[in-house]
Coordinates of C-alpha atoms in Angstrom, one line a residue:
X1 CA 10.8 -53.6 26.6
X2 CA 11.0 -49.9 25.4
X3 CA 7.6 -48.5 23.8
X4 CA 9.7 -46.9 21.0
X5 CA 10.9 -50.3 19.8
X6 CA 7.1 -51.7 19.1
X7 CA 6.7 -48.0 16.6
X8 CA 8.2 -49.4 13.2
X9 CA 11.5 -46.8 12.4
X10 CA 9.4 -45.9 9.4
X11 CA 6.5 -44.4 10.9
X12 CA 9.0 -42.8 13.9
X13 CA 11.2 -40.8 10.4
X14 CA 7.2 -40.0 9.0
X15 CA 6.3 -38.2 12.7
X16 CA 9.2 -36.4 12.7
X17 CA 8.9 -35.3 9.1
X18 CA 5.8 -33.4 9.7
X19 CA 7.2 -31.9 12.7
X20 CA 10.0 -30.6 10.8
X21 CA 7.9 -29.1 8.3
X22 CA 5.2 -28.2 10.7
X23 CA 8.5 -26.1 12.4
X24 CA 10.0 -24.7 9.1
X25 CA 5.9 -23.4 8.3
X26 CA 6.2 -21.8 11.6
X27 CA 9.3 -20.7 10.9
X28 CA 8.4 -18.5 8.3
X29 CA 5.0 -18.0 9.6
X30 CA 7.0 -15.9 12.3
X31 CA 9.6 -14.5 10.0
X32 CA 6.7 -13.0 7.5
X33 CA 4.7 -11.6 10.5
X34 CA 8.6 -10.0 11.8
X35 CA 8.5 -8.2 8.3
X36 CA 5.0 -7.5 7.6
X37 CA 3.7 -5.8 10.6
X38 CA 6.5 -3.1 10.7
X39 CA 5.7 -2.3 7.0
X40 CA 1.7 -2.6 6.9
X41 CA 1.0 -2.0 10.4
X42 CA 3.6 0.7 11.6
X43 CA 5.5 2.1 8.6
X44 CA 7.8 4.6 9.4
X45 CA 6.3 8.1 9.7
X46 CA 6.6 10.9 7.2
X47 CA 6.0 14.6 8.1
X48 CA 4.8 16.3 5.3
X49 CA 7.6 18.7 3.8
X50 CA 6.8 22.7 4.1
X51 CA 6.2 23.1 0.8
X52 CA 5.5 21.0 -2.3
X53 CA 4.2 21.6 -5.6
X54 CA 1.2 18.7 -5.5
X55 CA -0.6 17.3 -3.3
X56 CA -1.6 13.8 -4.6
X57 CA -4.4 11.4 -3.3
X58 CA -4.0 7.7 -4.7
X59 CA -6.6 5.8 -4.7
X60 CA -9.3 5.4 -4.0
X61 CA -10.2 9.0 -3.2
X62 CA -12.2 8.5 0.4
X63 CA -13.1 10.6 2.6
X64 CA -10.2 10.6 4.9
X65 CA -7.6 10.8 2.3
X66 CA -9.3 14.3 0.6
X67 CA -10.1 15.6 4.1
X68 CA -6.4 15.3 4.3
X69 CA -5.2 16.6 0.9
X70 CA -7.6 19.7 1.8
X71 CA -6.3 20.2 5.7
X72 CA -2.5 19.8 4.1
X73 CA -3.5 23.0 1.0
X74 CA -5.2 24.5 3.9
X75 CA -1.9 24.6 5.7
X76 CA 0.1 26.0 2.5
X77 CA 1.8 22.4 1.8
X78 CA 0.6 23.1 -2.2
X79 CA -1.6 25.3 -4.1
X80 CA -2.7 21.8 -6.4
X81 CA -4.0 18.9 -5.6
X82 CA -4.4 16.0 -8.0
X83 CA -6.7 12.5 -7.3
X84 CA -6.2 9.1 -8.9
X85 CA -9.9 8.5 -9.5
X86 CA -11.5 5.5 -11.4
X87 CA -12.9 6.3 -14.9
X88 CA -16.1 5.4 -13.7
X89 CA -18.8 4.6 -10.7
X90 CA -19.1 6.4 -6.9
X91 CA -15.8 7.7 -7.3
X92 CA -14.9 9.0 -10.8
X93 CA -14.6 12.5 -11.3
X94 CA -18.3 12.9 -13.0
X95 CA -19.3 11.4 -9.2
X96 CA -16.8 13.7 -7.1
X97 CA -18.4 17.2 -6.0
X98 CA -14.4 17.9 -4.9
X99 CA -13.7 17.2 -8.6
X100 CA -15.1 20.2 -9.7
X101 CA -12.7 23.1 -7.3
X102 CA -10.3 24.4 -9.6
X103 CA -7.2 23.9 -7.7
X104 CA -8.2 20.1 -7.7
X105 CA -7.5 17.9 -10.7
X106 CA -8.8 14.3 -10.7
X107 CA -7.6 12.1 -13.3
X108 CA -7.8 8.5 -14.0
X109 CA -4.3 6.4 -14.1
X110 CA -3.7 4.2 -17.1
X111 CA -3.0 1.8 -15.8
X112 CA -5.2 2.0 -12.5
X113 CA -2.4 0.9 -10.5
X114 CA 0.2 2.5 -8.0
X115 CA 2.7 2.5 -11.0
X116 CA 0.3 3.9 -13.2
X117 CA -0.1 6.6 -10.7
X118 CA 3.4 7.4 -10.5
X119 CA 3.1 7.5 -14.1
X120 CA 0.6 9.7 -14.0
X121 CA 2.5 11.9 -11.7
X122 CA 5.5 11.7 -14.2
X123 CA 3.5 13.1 -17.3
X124 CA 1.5 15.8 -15.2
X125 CA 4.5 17.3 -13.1
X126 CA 8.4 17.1 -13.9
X127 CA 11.5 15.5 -12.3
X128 CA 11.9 19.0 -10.7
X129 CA 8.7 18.5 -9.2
X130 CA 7.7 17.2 -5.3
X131 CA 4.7 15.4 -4.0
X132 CA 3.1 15.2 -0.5
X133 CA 1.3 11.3 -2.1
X134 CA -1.5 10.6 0.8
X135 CA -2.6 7.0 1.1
X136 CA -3.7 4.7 3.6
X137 CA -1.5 2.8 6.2
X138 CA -1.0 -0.6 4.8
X139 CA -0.4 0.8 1.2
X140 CA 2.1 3.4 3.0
X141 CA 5.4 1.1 2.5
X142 CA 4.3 -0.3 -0.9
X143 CA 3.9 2.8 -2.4
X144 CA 7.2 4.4 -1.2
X145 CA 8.9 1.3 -2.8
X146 CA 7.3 1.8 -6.4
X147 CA 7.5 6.2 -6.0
X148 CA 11.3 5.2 -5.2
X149 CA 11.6 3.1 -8.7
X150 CA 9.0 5.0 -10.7
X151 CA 8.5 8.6 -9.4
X152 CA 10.2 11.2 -11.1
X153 CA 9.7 14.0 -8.9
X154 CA 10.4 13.9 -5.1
X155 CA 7.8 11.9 -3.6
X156 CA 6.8 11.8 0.4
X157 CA 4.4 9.4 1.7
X158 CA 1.8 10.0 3.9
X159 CA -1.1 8.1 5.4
X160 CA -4.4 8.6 6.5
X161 CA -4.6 6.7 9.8
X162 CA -6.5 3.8 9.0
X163 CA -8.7 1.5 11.8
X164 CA -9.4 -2.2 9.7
X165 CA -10.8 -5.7 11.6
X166 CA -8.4 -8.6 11.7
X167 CA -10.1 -9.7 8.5
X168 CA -9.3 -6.7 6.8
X169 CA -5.5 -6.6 7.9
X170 CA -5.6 -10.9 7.0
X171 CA -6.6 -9.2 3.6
X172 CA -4.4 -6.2 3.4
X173 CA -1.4 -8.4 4.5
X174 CA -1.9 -11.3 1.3
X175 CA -3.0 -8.0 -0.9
X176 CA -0.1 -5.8 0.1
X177 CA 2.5 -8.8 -0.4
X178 CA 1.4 -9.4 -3.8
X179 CA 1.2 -6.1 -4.8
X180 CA 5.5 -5.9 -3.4
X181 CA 5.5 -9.4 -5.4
X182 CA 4.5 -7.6 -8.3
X183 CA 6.1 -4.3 -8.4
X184 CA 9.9 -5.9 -7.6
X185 CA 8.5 -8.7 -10.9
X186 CA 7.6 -6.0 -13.2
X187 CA 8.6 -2.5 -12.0
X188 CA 6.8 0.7 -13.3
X189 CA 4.2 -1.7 -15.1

């Protein structure tokens, strides 16, 4: 007598139920990871251009990200640079000693959100405008995708290279997808 024959065809349809939705998890387990590691992990590099008119750090304004902006004005990329900066705490403007150089201008986005710094952009500089926008690595594609719907001057991303834990990259992975949730939801907003 076969063993399968003493498993009741019930309980044989319920095993193979969770293995096809234990597959179809995997599935798109493997699918997501296909799409989110090129874009958080490895997006596609951007030399800066030879010239722009601003240099823009998004935030928030660390170290790594105005070393940058500074090494890039250094280097004759752009006379200006401009910082998203929170309206208040470590790094507001009051808190910022780089704040106060006078060809930096540090501004807090209404709303404090990529858009809202592309907004930002948009009432400080014009459609004729271009911007070197330095971020970090994970934010790198994300950003491109809401300059490219709500930039008005040319925008090139750039990223400070970033070193995060698996924890951090778990994070930056759910963040970074629900930021791209949001921004294809409710563009510019």
């Amino acid at each position: 007598m076969a063993t399968e024959s003493l498993i009741p065809p019930r309980t044989r349809r319920r095993g193979r139920g969770w293995v096809i939705a234990l597959a179809l998890v995997l599935a798109v387990v493997v699918a997501g990871a296909a799409i989110m590691v090129p874009a958080y992990v490895f997006p596609a590099a951007a030399a800066p251009p030879a010239r722009a008119d601003v240099i823009y750090v998004i935030g928030p304004p660390t170290e790594g990200r105005i070393a940058l902006a500074e090494r890039l004005r250094s280097d004759g990329v752009a006379d200006d640079i401009l910082i998203s900066v929170p309206s208040e705490g470590e790094q507001s403007a009051a808190k910022l000693s780089v704040c106060q150089q006078r060809h930096v201008t540090c501004e807090h986005p209404d709303p404090f959100t990529t858009a809202g710094e592309m907004a930002l952009l948009n009432a400080r500089y014009g459609p004729e405008a271009s911007a070197v926008v330095i971020t970090f690595t994970p934010h790198v594609s994300r950003t491109r995708f809401i300059a490219a719907q709500c930039a008005d001057a040319q925008v090139t991303v750039v990223d400070v290279p970033t070193s995060l834990d698996l924890g951090e990259w778990i994070y930056q992975f759910a963040y970074q997808t629900g930021g791209f949730a949001k921004a294809v939801a409710a563009p510019c907003s």
